[in-house]
Amino acid sequence: MSQPASVSGKAFDYGLFKKVMIFVTPYRTLFWLSAILTIVLAFLGPIRPKLTGDTVDLYIATGDKAGLLKWSIIIVALLIVESILQFYQTWYTNELGQSVAIDIRTKLYGHVSRFKLGYFDQTPIGTLVTRVISDVETIGEIFSQGLLVIIGDLLKLVVVLIYMFWLDWQLSLISVASIPFLLIATNMFKNAIKKAFTDVRVYVARLNAFVQEHVTGMAIVQIFNRESEEMSRFKALNREHMDAHNRSVWANSIFFPLVELFSAISIAGLIWWGVKGIIDHQYTFGVLFQFILLINMLFRPIRQLADRFNVLQMGMVGSERVFNLLDTSAAIDDLGEHRPEEIRGDIEFRNVVFAYNNQEHVLHDLSFKVSAGQKVAFVGATGAGKSSIMSLINRMYEFQGGDILLDGLSIRSYQLDALRSNIGVVLQDVFLFSDTIYNNVTLRNPEITEAMVIEASKAVGAHEFISKLPGGYHYDVKERGSMLSVGQRQLIAFIRAYVHNPKILMLDEATSSVDTESELMIQRATELITQGRTSILIAHRLSTVQHADCIYVLEKGRVIEQGSHQELLRLGGHYKTLFDLQFKE
């Protein structure tokens, strides 16, 4: 389900551009100001050469110092006006580009944040980071360095050419004689750079995915002494990325000297013909001087157009990737309308069928009931479907058959946020953000005060160790909580669940990776926070589920035994075997 690497190959895709322009609507004033300034600057372009040429003929050639001073001041004033207009045009186009980029990025992040977990299971995180950060940035550059500037350059070319032919058609023909060859070279350059930039974006996404994955899993790389092998893979990806960049550098290194060559040829032809005309009294030095300035004004936009088209092409590539992601329908359908003020917590699975990939079923025709306030446990071998039950109740995945009822209504009839706000989860692998303990507990919910957090931590037995940390509850746990032990992270997860006060609490293997002391603390915390609410416990260690009201034994997605701890021991079945294996001593 990851985004395809291929793109349409178009330098400008009108369909994509229409989608981008939707985000320009709130900034219409900025857009039109930028457009107007672009047009004004294009028409101001030929004025300075005209004034300079007239100054040469009327004042320098005649030795009129007063006239020279006056016109010099006018030319300088015009240059200042152009500079001011250029400043505001650059400011407005960049502000427009960044405003569009921030809106698209916000929408894209919000869209991705609603995807079901199955999408993230199959898509490299680094690729998504590239889409949300780098690719969106190239869309902003469509306005700050691309489209409006291209329009301005093209308009300036037209104005300059019209003025040149109005001034003298013969000198104009000599000046533009090399332009057809330059346009051919520009088109070849555009095609070459398009492919190179497309490859660059592909390899940037691959590099981001590789680095994100391997930095996160660096402990495994080091434990199994795979640094050299993974470095070799990184070098290969890095080399491919460099080769793609080098192809763009190679195209630039050929194109820009060609532009200078054609410009020099035009100026050389112009001087040869112009000086001959001056000798024959056909032209003046002022006219020749104007044409030299106009040729520079003519070739500079053409040279810059190639750069602008590069930016535009990068923006189109980024737009296609971003809008492909925006068009991806991977979110859980939130079509429910039921939003109760409070739920009881009755849960029922009716013949539920579930598969992560729609092929290999994890749950097979699963049925069971959990009454409000009841504490039930699910045990079984790895892969039996225990964690899948939790994910389905929370609607992190969609089941393919049967139904799941909450208080007698299908969970699909509930508004998604209303459903999840009543469910608390403590996972085996606790995820903590690079932030303070307080913010990791509250998740920046303003309704949860620090006093409430302290009270909860005292209740679960975590206040003592938190108080000893530098800064206490404002201690930064760093990325993924790396500054804390597994047991400490688990206790913070319990505090998080406790202060959010859910009606349904689900604990997934909460003591599977902790030491004996931490396990005892977590068991006490479990007893505390499961009181008065529907609780679902997932565990390998049977010591944590012995006090459950009902224990379900799963095997290959089916319930094979159920009952209390003592009932299952008397039954002498699969649960008894598991219990004997763990407590045989």
Coordinates of C-alpha atoms in Angstrom, one line a residue:
M1 CA 0.0 0.0 0.0
S2 CA 3.0 2.3 -0.2
Q3 CA 3.0 5.1 -2.6
P4 CA 4.2 4.3 -6.1
A5 CA 7.5 5.7 -7.2
S6 CA 6.4 6.5 -10.7
V7 CA 5.0 9.8 -11.8
S8 CA 3.1 11.0 -14.8
G9 CA 6.2 12.4 -16.6
K10 CA 4.5 15.7 -17.4
A11 CA 6.4 19.0 -16.9
F12 CA 3.1 20.6 -16.0
D13 CA -0.1 18.6 -15.1
Y14 CA -3.1 20.8 -15.3
G15 CA -5.2 18.4 -13.3
L16 CA -2.7 18.4 -10.4
F17 CA -2.3 22.1 -10.6
K18 CA -6.1 22.6 -10.2
K19 CA -5.9 20.5 -7.0
V20 CA -3.0 22.7 -5.8
M21 CA -4.9 25.9 -6.6
I22 CA -7.7 24.9 -4.3
F23 CA -5.3 25.6 -1.4
V24 CA -4.5 29.1 -2.9
T25 CA -8.2 30.2 -2.5
P26 CA -7.7 31.5 1.1
Y27 CA -4.7 33.6 -0.2
R28 CA -6.3 35.1 -3.3
T29 CA -5.1 38.6 -2.3
L30 CA -1.5 37.5 -2.0
F31 CA -1.8 35.6 -5.3
W32 CA -3.1 38.6 -7.2
L33 CA -0.7 41.0 -5.7
S34 CA 2.1 38.7 -6.7
A35 CA 0.7 38.4 -10.2
I36 CA 0.3 42.1 -10.6
L37 CA 3.8 42.9 -9.4
T38 CA 5.1 40.2 -11.8
I39 CA 3.4 41.8 -14.8
V40 CA 4.5 45.3 -13.8
L41 CA 8.2 44.2 -13.5
A42 CA 8.0 42.5 -16.9
F43 CA 6.9 45.8 -18.5
L44 CA 9.5 47.9 -16.6
G45 CA 12.3 45.7 -17.9
P46 CA 13.0 47.4 -21.3
I47 CA 12.7 50.9 -19.9
R48 CA 16.2 51.1 -18.4
P49 CA 17.9 50.0 -21.7
K50 CA 15.8 52.7 -23.5
L51 CA 16.8 55.4 -21.0
T52 CA 20.5 54.2 -21.0
G53 CA 20.6 54.3 -24.8
D54 CA 19.1 57.8 -24.9
T55 CA 21.5 59.0 -22.3
V56 CA 24.5 57.8 -24.5
D57 CA 23.2 59.5 -27.6
L58 CA 21.8 62.7 -26.2
Y59 CA 24.1 63.5 -23.3
I60 CA 27.3 61.5 -23.4
A61 CA 27.9 61.9 -27.1
T62 CA 27.2 65.7 -26.9
G63 CA 29.0 66.3 -23.6
D64 CA 25.9 67.6 -21.8
K65 CA 26.9 67.1 -18.2
A66 CA 23.7 68.6 -16.7
G67 CA 21.5 66.3 -18.9
L68 CA 23.7 63.3 -18.0
L69 CA 23.3 64.0 -14.3
K70 CA 19.5 64.4 -14.6
W71 CA 19.1 61.2 -16.6
S72 CA 21.5 59.3 -14.4
I73 CA 19.3 60.3 -11.4
I74 CA 16.2 59.1 -13.3
I75 CA 17.8 55.8 -14.1
V76 CA 18.9 55.3 -10.5
A77 CA 15.4 56.2 -9.3
L78 CA 13.9 53.7 -11.7
L79 CA 16.3 51.0 -10.5
I80 CA 15.3 51.7 -6.9
V81 CA 11.6 51.4 -7.8
E82 CA 12.3 48.1 -9.6
S83 CA 14.2 46.9 -6.6
I84 CA 11.4 47.7 -4.2
L85 CA 8.8 46.1 -6.5
Q86 CA 11.1 43.0 -6.8
F87 CA 11.4 42.8 -3.0
Y88 CA 7.7 42.8 -2.5
Q89 CA 7.1 40.4 -5.4
T90 CA 9.7 38.0 -4.0
W91 CA 8.2 38.4 -0.5
Y92 CA 4.6 37.8 -1.5
T93 CA 5.4 34.8 -3.7
N94 CA 7.4 33.1 -1.0
E95 CA 4.7 33.9 1.6
L96 CA 2.1 32.5 -0.7
G97 CA 4.2 29.3 -1.3
Q98 CA 4.8 28.7 2.4
S99 CA 1.1 29.4 3.3
V100 CA 0.0 26.8 0.7
A101 CA 2.7 24.4 1.9
I102 CA 1.6 24.6 5.5
D103 CA -2.1 24.1 4.7
I104 CA -1.3 21.1 2.5
R105 CA 1.0 19.6 5.1
T106 CA -1.6 20.1 7.8
K107 CA -4.2 18.4 5.7
L108 CA -1.9 15.6 4.8
Y109 CA -0.8 14.9 8.3
G110 CA -4.4 14.9 9.5
H111 CA -5.3 12.6 6.7
V112 CA -2.5 10.2 7.5
S113 CA -3.2 10.3 11.2
R114 CA -6.7 8.7 10.5
F115 CA -5.3 5.8 8.6
K116 CA -5.9 2.4 10.0
L117 CA -2.9 0.6 11.4
G118 CA -2.9 -1.9 8.5
Y119 CA -1.6 0.9 6.2
F120 CA 1.4 1.6 8.5
D121 CA 2.1 -2.1 8.7
Q122 CA 2.8 -2.1 4.9
T123 CA 4.2 1.4 4.3
P124 CA 7.7 2.5 5.4
I125 CA 7.5 5.4 7.9
G126 CA 10.4 7.1 6.2
T127 CA 8.5 7.3 3.0
L128 CA 5.5 9.0 4.7
V129 CA 8.0 11.4 6.4
T130 CA 9.3 12.3 2.9
R131 CA 5.7 12.9 1.6
V132 CA 4.7 15.1 4.5
I133 CA 7.9 17.2 4.7
S134 CA 10.0 17.2 1.6
D135 CA 7.4 16.7 -1.1
V136 CA 5.1 19.3 0.4
E137 CA 8.0 21.8 0.4
T138 CA 8.4 21.3 -3.4
I139 CA 4.7 22.2 -3.9
G140 CA 5.2 25.5 -2.0
E141 CA 8.1 26.3 -4.4
I142 CA 5.7 26.1 -7.3
F143 CA 4.6 29.6 -6.2
S144 CA 7.7 31.0 -4.6
Q145 CA 10.1 30.0 -7.4
G146 CA 8.1 28.3 -10.1
L147 CA 4.8 29.3 -11.8
L148 CA 4.5 33.0 -11.2
V149 CA 8.2 33.6 -11.8
I150 CA 8.0 31.6 -15.1
I151 CA 5.0 33.7 -16.2
G152 CA 7.0 36.8 -15.4
D153 CA 10.0 35.6 -17.3
L154 CA 7.9 34.7 -20.3
L155 CA 6.1 38.0 -20.2
K156 CA 9.4 39.8 -20.0
L157 CA 10.7 37.9 -23.0
V158 CA 7.7 38.9 -25.0
V159 CA 8.0 42.6 -24.0
V160 CA 11.7 42.7 -24.7
L161 CA 11.3 41.0 -28.1
I162 CA 8.5 43.4 -29.1
Y163 CA 10.6 46.4 -28.1
M164 CA 13.7 45.1 -29.9
F165 CA 11.8 44.5 -33.2
W166 CA 10.2 47.9 -32.8
L167 CA 13.6 49.5 -32.4
D168 CA 15.3 47.7 -35.3
W169 CA 14.3 44.5 -37.0
Q170 CA 17.7 43.7 -38.5
L171 CA 19.6 44.0 -35.2
S172 CA 16.7 42.0 -33.6
L173 CA 17.1 39.1 -36.1
I174 CA 20.8 38.9 -35.4
S175 CA 20.2 39.0 -31.7
V176 CA 17.6 36.1 -31.7
A177 CA 19.3 34.0 -34.4
S178 CA 20.7 31.6 -31.9
I179 CA 17.5 31.3 -29.8
P180 CA 16.0 28.4 -31.8
F181 CA 19.1 26.3 -31.0
L182 CA 18.9 27.5 -27.4
L183 CA 15.2 26.4 -27.2
I184 CA 16.1 22.9 -28.5
A185 CA 18.8 22.7 -25.9
T186 CA 16.4 23.9 -23.2
N187 CA 13.9 21.2 -24.1
M188 CA 16.5 18.5 -24.0
F189 CA 17.8 19.8 -20.7
K190 CA 14.2 19.9 -19.3
N191 CA 13.6 16.3 -20.2
A192 CA 16.9 15.1 -18.8
I193 CA 16.5 17.1 -15.5
K194 CA 12.9 15.8 -15.1
K195 CA 14.1 12.2 -15.0
A196 CA 17.0 13.0 -12.7
F197 CA 14.8 14.9 -10.2
T198 CA 12.2 12.1 -10.2
D199 CA 15.0 9.6 -9.4
V200 CA 16.3 12.0 -6.7
R201 CA 12.8 12.0 -5.0
V202 CA 12.6 8.2 -5.1
Y203 CA 16.0 7.7 -3.5
V204 CA 15.4 10.4 -0.9
A205 CA 12.3 8.5 0.2
R206 CA 14.3 5.2 0.3
L207 CA 17.1 6.8 2.3
N208 CA 14.6 8.3 4.8
A209 CA 12.9 4.9 5.2
F210 CA 16.2 3.1 5.6
V211 CA 17.7 5.6 8.1
Q212 CA 14.4 5.9 10.2
E213 CA 14.1 2.1 10.4
H214 CA 17.8 1.4 11.2
V215 CA 18.2 4.2 13.7
T216 CA 15.1 2.9 15.5
G217 CA 16.4 -0.7 15.4
M218 CA 20.1 0.2 16.0
A219 CA 20.2 -2.0 19.1
I220 CA 19.4 -5.1 17.0
V221 CA 22.0 -4.1 14.4
Q222 CA 24.7 -3.8 17.1
I223 CA 23.6 -6.8 19.2
F224 CA 24.0 -9.1 16.1
N225 CA 27.1 -7.3 14.9
R226 CA 25.5 -6.4 11.5
E227 CA 27.0 -2.8 11.3
S228 CA 29.2 -3.6 8.3
E229 CA 26.4 -5.3 6.4
E230 CA 23.9 -2.5 7.0
M231 CA 26.6 0.0 6.2
S232 CA 27.1 -1.6 2.9
R233 CA 23.3 -1.4 2.2
F234 CA 23.3 2.2 3.2
K235 CA 26.3 3.0 1.0
A236 CA 24.5 1.4 -2.0
L237 CA 21.4 3.5 -1.4
N238 CA 23.5 6.6 -0.8
R239 CA 25.4 5.9 -4.1
E240 CA 22.2 5.6 -6.0
H241 CA 21.0 8.9 -4.5
M242 CA 24.3 10.6 -5.5
D243 CA 24.2 9.2 -9.0
A244 CA 20.7 10.7 -9.5
H245 CA 22.0 14.1 -8.3
N246 CA 25.1 13.7 -10.5
R247 CA 22.8 13.2 -13.5
S248 CA 21.1 16.6 -12.8
V249 CA 24.6 18.2 -12.3
W250 CA 25.7 16.7 -15.6
A251 CA 22.7 18.2 -17.4
N252 CA 23.3 21.6 -15.7
S253 CA 27.0 21.5 -16.6
I254 CA 26.2 21.2 -20.3
F255 CA 23.2 23.5 -20.5
F256 CA 24.5 26.6 -18.8
P257 CA 27.7 26.9 -20.8
L258 CA 25.6 26.5 -23.9
V259 CA 23.5 29.4 -22.8
E260 CA 26.6 31.5 -22.3
L261 CA 27.9 30.4 -25.7
F262 CA 24.7 31.3 -27.6
S263 CA 24.6 34.6 -25.7
A264 CA 28.2 35.4 -26.7
I265 CA 27.5 34.5 -30.3
S266 CA 24.5 36.8 -30.4
I267 CA 26.5 39.7 -28.9
A268 CA 29.4 39.1 -31.3
G269 CA 27.0 39.2 -34.3
L270 CA 25.3 42.2 -32.9
I271 CA 28.6 44.2 -32.4
W272 CA 29.8 43.2 -35.9
W273 CA 26.6 44.3 -37.6
G274 CA 26.0 47.3 -35.3
V275 CA 29.5 48.8 -35.6
K276 CA 29.2 48.4 -39.4
G277 CA 25.9 50.3 -39.2
I278 CA 27.4 53.0 -37.0
I279 CA 30.2 53.5 -39.6
D280 CA 27.6 53.7 -42.3
H281 CA 25.6 56.2 -40.1
Q282 CA 22.7 53.7 -39.9
Y283 CA 22.8 53.3 -36.1
T284 CA 23.9 55.2 -33.1
F285 CA 26.0 54.1 -30.2
G286 CA 23.0 54.4 -28.0
V287 CA 21.0 51.9 -30.1
L288 CA 23.9 49.5 -30.1
F289 CA 24.2 49.9 -26.3
Q290 CA 20.5 49.3 -25.9
F291 CA 20.7 46.0 -27.9
I292 CA 23.6 44.7 -25.8
L293 CA 21.6 45.3 -22.6
L294 CA 18.5 43.8 -24.2
I295 CA 20.3 40.7 -25.3
N296 CA 21.4 40.2 -21.6
M297 CA 17.8 40.7 -20.6
L298 CA 16.7 38.2 -23.2
F299 CA 19.1 35.4 -22.4
R300 CA 18.9 35.8 -18.6
P301 CA 15.2 34.8 -18.4
I302 CA 15.8 31.9 -20.8
R303 CA 18.7 30.7 -18.7
Q304 CA 16.5 31.1 -15.5
L305 CA 13.5 29.5 -17.2
A306 CA 15.3 26.2 -17.2
D307 CA 15.8 26.5 -13.4
R308 CA 12.2 27.6 -13.0
F309 CA 11.0 24.6 -15.0
N310 CA 13.1 22.4 -12.8
V311 CA 11.4 23.8 -9.7
L312 CA 8.0 23.5 -11.4
Q313 CA 8.7 19.9 -12.4
M314 CA 9.9 19.1 -8.8
G315 CA 6.6 20.6 -7.6
M316 CA 4.6 18.5 -10.0
V317 CA 6.5 15.3 -8.9
G318 CA 5.8 16.3 -5.3
S319 CA 2.2 17.2 -6.0
E320 CA 1.5 13.8 -7.6
R321 CA 3.0 11.9 -4.7
V322 CA 1.2 14.1 -2.1
F323 CA -2.2 14.0 -3.8
N324 CA -1.9 10.2 -4.4
L325 CA -1.5 10.0 -0.6
L326 CA -4.4 12.4 0.0
D327 CA -6.5 10.3 -2.4
T328 CA -5.7 7.1 -0.6
S329 CA -8.7 5.8 1.3
A330 CA -7.1 3.9 4.2
A331 CA -9.0 5.4 7.1
I332 CA -11.4 3.6 9.2
D333 CA -14.9 4.5 8.1
D334 CA -16.3 6.9 10.6
L335 CA -20.0 6.8 9.5
G336 CA -21.5 6.1 13.0
E337 CA -23.9 8.7 14.5
H338 CA -24.2 7.3 18.0
R339 CA -22.5 9.4 20.6
P340 CA -23.7 8.5 24.1
E341 CA -22.8 10.7 27.1
E342 CA -21.8 7.6 28.9
I343 CA -21.4 3.9 28.1
R344 CA -22.0 0.9 30.4
G345 CA -19.2 -1.3 28.9
D346 CA -21.0 -4.5 27.7
I347 CA -19.0 -6.1 24.9
E348 CA -20.1 -8.9 22.6
F349 CA -18.3 -10.6 19.7
R350 CA -20.7 -12.3 17.3
N351 CA -19.1 -14.7 14.9
V352 CA -16.3 -12.3 14.2
V353 CA -14.0 -13.1 11.3
F354 CA -10.8 -11.1 10.9
A355 CA -7.6 -11.2 8.8
Y356 CA -4.8 -8.6 8.6
N357 CA -4.3 -9.2 4.9
N358 CA -7.8 -10.4 3.9
Q359 CA -6.4 -13.8 3.3
E360 CA -5.0 -15.6 6.4
H361 CA -7.7 -15.4 9.0
V362 CA -6.5 -14.6 12.6
L363 CA -10.0 -14.9 14.2
H364 CA -12.4 -17.6 13.0
D365 CA -16.1 -17.2 13.8
L366 CA -15.2 -15.8 17.3
S367 CA -18.0 -15.3 19.8
F368 CA -18.0 -14.3 23.5
K369 CA -19.6 -11.8 25.9
V370 CA -18.2 -9.4 28.5
S371 CA -20.6 -7.8 30.9
A372 CA -20.1 -4.3 32.1
G373 CA -17.6 -4.0 35.0
Q374 CA -16.4 -7.6 34.4
K375 CA -12.7 -8.5 34.3
V376 CA -11.9 -11.1 31.6
A377 CA -8.7 -12.5 30.4
F378 CA -7.5 -14.0 27.1
V379 CA -4.6 -16.4 27.2
G380 CA -3.0 -18.6 24.5
A381 CA 0.1 -19.1 22.4
T382 CA 1.6 -16.2 20.3
G383 CA -0.5 -15.7 17.2
A384 CA -3.7 -17.1 18.8
G385 CA -5.5 -13.7 18.2
K386 CA -5.4 -12.1 21.7
S387 CA -4.0 -8.7 20.7
S388 CA -6.2 -8.7 17.6
I389 CA -9.3 -8.7 19.8
M390 CA -8.1 -5.5 21.5
S391 CA -7.4 -3.8 18.1
L392 CA -10.9 -4.7 16.8
I393 CA -12.7 -3.3 19.9
N394 CA -10.8 -0.1 19.5
R395 CA -11.4 -0.1 15.7
M396 CA -7.8 0.1 14.8
Y397 CA -8.5 -2.6 12.2
E398 CA -11.7 -3.6 10.4
F399 CA -13.1 -7.1 10.8
Q400 CA -14.4 -8.9 7.7
G401 CA -17.3 -10.9 9.1
G402 CA -19.7 -11.0 12.1
D403 CA -20.1 -8.0 14.4
I404 CA -18.8 -6.5 17.6
L405 CA -21.4 -4.9 19.9
L406 CA -20.9 -2.3 22.6
D407 CA -23.9 -1.9 24.9
G408 CA -26.0 -3.8 22.4
L409 CA -25.1 -1.6 19.4
S410 CA -22.5 -2.4 16.6
I411 CA -19.3 -0.5 17.3
R412 CA -19.6 0.8 13.7
S413 CA -22.6 2.8 14.7
Y414 CA -20.6 4.8 17.2
Q415 CA -18.7 8.0 16.2
L416 CA -15.1 6.9 16.2
D417 CA -13.8 9.6 18.7
A418 CA -16.7 8.8 21.0
L419 CA -15.8 5.1 21.0
R420 CA -12.1 5.5 21.5
S421 CA -12.6 8.2 24.2
N422 CA -14.2 5.5 26.4
I423 CA -11.5 2.9 25.9
G424 CA -8.1 2.9 27.5
V425 CA -5.2 0.7 26.4
V426 CA -1.9 -0.3 28.0
L427 CA 0.3 -2.0 25.5
Q428 CA 3.2 -4.4 26.0
D429 CA 5.5 -2.1 24.1
V430 CA 4.8 1.3 25.7
F431 CA 5.4 4.2 23.4
L432 CA 6.5 7.5 25.0
F433 CA 7.1 10.7 23.1
S434 CA 10.2 12.8 23.4
D435 CA 8.6 15.0 26.0
T436 CA 8.0 15.3 29.8
I437 CA 6.4 12.6 31.9
Y438 CA 3.5 15.0 32.5
N439 CA 2.8 15.5 28.8
N440 CA 3.2 11.8 28.1
V441 CA 0.6 11.1 30.7
T442 CA -1.9 13.8 29.8
L443 CA -1.2 13.8 26.0
R444 CA -1.7 17.6 26.3
N445 CA -5.3 17.2 27.5
P446 CA -5.9 20.5 29.3
E447 CA -8.6 18.9 31.4
I448 CA -6.0 16.8 33.2
T449 CA -4.2 18.7 35.9
E450 CA -0.8 18.0 37.4
A451 CA -2.5 17.3 40.7
M452 CA -4.6 14.6 39.0
V453 CA -1.4 13.1 37.5
I454 CA 0.4 13.1 40.9
E455 CA -2.6 11.5 42.6
A456 CA -2.8 8.8 39.9
S457 CA 0.9 8.1 40.1
K458 CA 0.7 7.7 43.9
A459 CA -2.2 5.2 43.4
V460 CA -0.3 3.0 41.0
G461 CA 3.0 3.2 43.0
A462 CA 5.0 5.3 40.6
H463 CA 5.2 8.6 42.5
E464 CA 8.4 7.7 44.3
F465 CA 10.6 7.0 41.3
I466 CA 9.2 10.0 39.4
S467 CA 9.9 12.3 42.3
K468 CA 13.5 11.3 42.3
L469 CA 14.0 12.2 38.6
P470 CA 15.5 15.6 37.7
G471 CA 12.5 17.8 37.3
G472 CA 10.1 15.2 38.6
Y473 CA 7.0 15.1 36.4
H474 CA 8.7 17.5 34.0
Y475 CA 11.6 15.2 33.3
D476 CA 12.2 14.7 29.6
V477 CA 12.1 11.0 28.9
K478 CA 13.7 11.5 25.4
E479 CA 12.7 9.6 22.3
R480 CA 10.5 6.5 23.0
G481 CA 11.2 6.9 26.7
S482 CA 14.8 5.7 26.4
M483 CA 15.8 7.3 29.7
L484 CA 13.4 5.0 31.6
S485 CA 13.4 1.3 32.3
V486 CA 10.8 -1.0 30.8
G487 CA 9.0 -1.3 34.1
Q488 CA 9.0 2.5 34.6
R489 CA 7.6 3.1 31.1
Q490 CA 4.9 0.5 31.8
L491 CA 3.9 2.3 35.1
I492 CA 3.6 5.6 33.2
A493 CA 1.3 3.9 30.7
F494 CA -0.9 2.8 33.7
I495 CA -1.0 6.4 34.9
R496 CA -2.0 7.5 31.5
A497 CA -4.8 5.0 31.4
Y498 CA -5.9 5.9 35.0
V499 CA -6.2 9.7 34.5
H500 CA -8.2 9.3 31.3
N501 CA -10.7 7.3 33.3
P502 CA -12.0 5.0 30.5
K503 CA -15.1 2.8 30.9
I504 CA -13.3 0.0 29.1
L505 CA -9.7 -0.8 29.9
M506 CA -7.5 -3.2 27.9
L507 CA -4.1 -4.4 29.1
D508 CA -1.9 -6.2 26.6
E509 CA 0.9 -8.3 28.1
A510 CA 1.6 -5.6 30.7
T511 CA 4.1 -7.7 32.7
S512 CA 5.7 -9.8 30.0
S513 CA 9.0 -7.8 29.9
V514 CA 9.6 -6.6 33.4
D515 CA 11.5 -7.8 36.5
T516 CA 9.8 -9.4 39.5
E517 CA 9.6 -6.2 41.6
S518 CA 8.1 -4.2 38.7
E519 CA 5.7 -7.1 38.0
L520 CA 4.4 -6.9 41.6
M521 CA 3.9 -3.1 41.3
I522 CA 2.2 -3.5 37.9
Q523 CA -0.1 -6.3 39.3
R524 CA -1.1 -3.9 42.2
A525 CA -1.7 -1.1 39.7
T526 CA -3.7 -3.5 37.5
E527 CA -6.0 -4.4 40.5
L528 CA -6.5 -0.7 41.2
I529 CA -7.3 0.6 37.7
T530 CA -9.5 -2.3 36.7
Q531 CA -11.9 -1.7 39.5
G532 CA -15.4 -0.5 38.5
R533 CA -14.8 -0.8 34.7
T534 CA -14.9 -3.4 32.0
S535 CA -11.4 -4.8 31.8
I536 CA -9.8 -7.1 29.2
L537 CA -6.4 -8.6 30.1
I538 CA -4.1 -10.2 27.6
A539 CA -1.3 -12.2 29.2
H540 CA 1.3 -15.0 28.8
R541 CA 2.0 -15.0 32.6
L542 CA -1.0 -16.7 34.1
S543 CA -0.2 -15.2 37.5
T544 CA -1.7 -11.9 36.2
V545 CA -5.1 -13.4 35.2
Q546 CA -5.9 -15.7 38.1
H547 CA -8.3 -13.2 39.6
A548 CA -10.2 -12.6 36.4
D549 CA -14.0 -13.2 36.4
C550 CA -13.6 -15.3 33.2
I551 CA -10.6 -16.6 31.3
Y552 CA -10.9 -17.4 27.6
V553 CA -8.3 -19.8 26.2
L554 CA -7.6 -19.1 22.5
E555 CA -6.1 -21.3 19.9
K556 CA -5.7 -20.3 16.2
G557 CA -8.4 -17.6 16.6
R558 CA -11.0 -19.8 18.4
V559 CA -12.1 -20.1 22.0
I560 CA -11.3 -23.6 23.1
E561 CA -11.9 -23.2 26.8
Q562 CA -13.5 -20.6 29.1
G563 CA -14.2 -20.3 32.8
S564 CA -12.7 -19.0 36.0
H565 CA -9.1 -20.0 37.0
Q566 CA -10.3 -22.7 39.3
E567 CA -12.8 -24.0 36.8
L568 CA -10.2 -24.3 34.1
L569 CA -7.8 -26.1 36.4
R570 CA -10.5 -28.6 37.3
L571 CA -11.3 -29.0 33.6
G572 CA -7.7 -30.3 33.1
G573 CA -7.5 -29.1 29.6
H574 CA -5.2 -26.7 27.7
Y575 CA -5.2 -24.0 30.4
K576 CA -4.2 -26.6 33.0
T577 CA -1.3 -27.6 30.8
L578 CA -0.1 -24.0 30.5
F579 CA -0.5 -23.5 34.2
D580 CA 1.6 -26.6 35.0
L581 CA 4.3 -25.5 32.6
Q582 CA 4.6 -22.1 34.3
F583 CA 4.2 -23.3 37.9
K584 CA 5.5 -26.8 37.9
E585 CA 8.1 -26.0 40.5

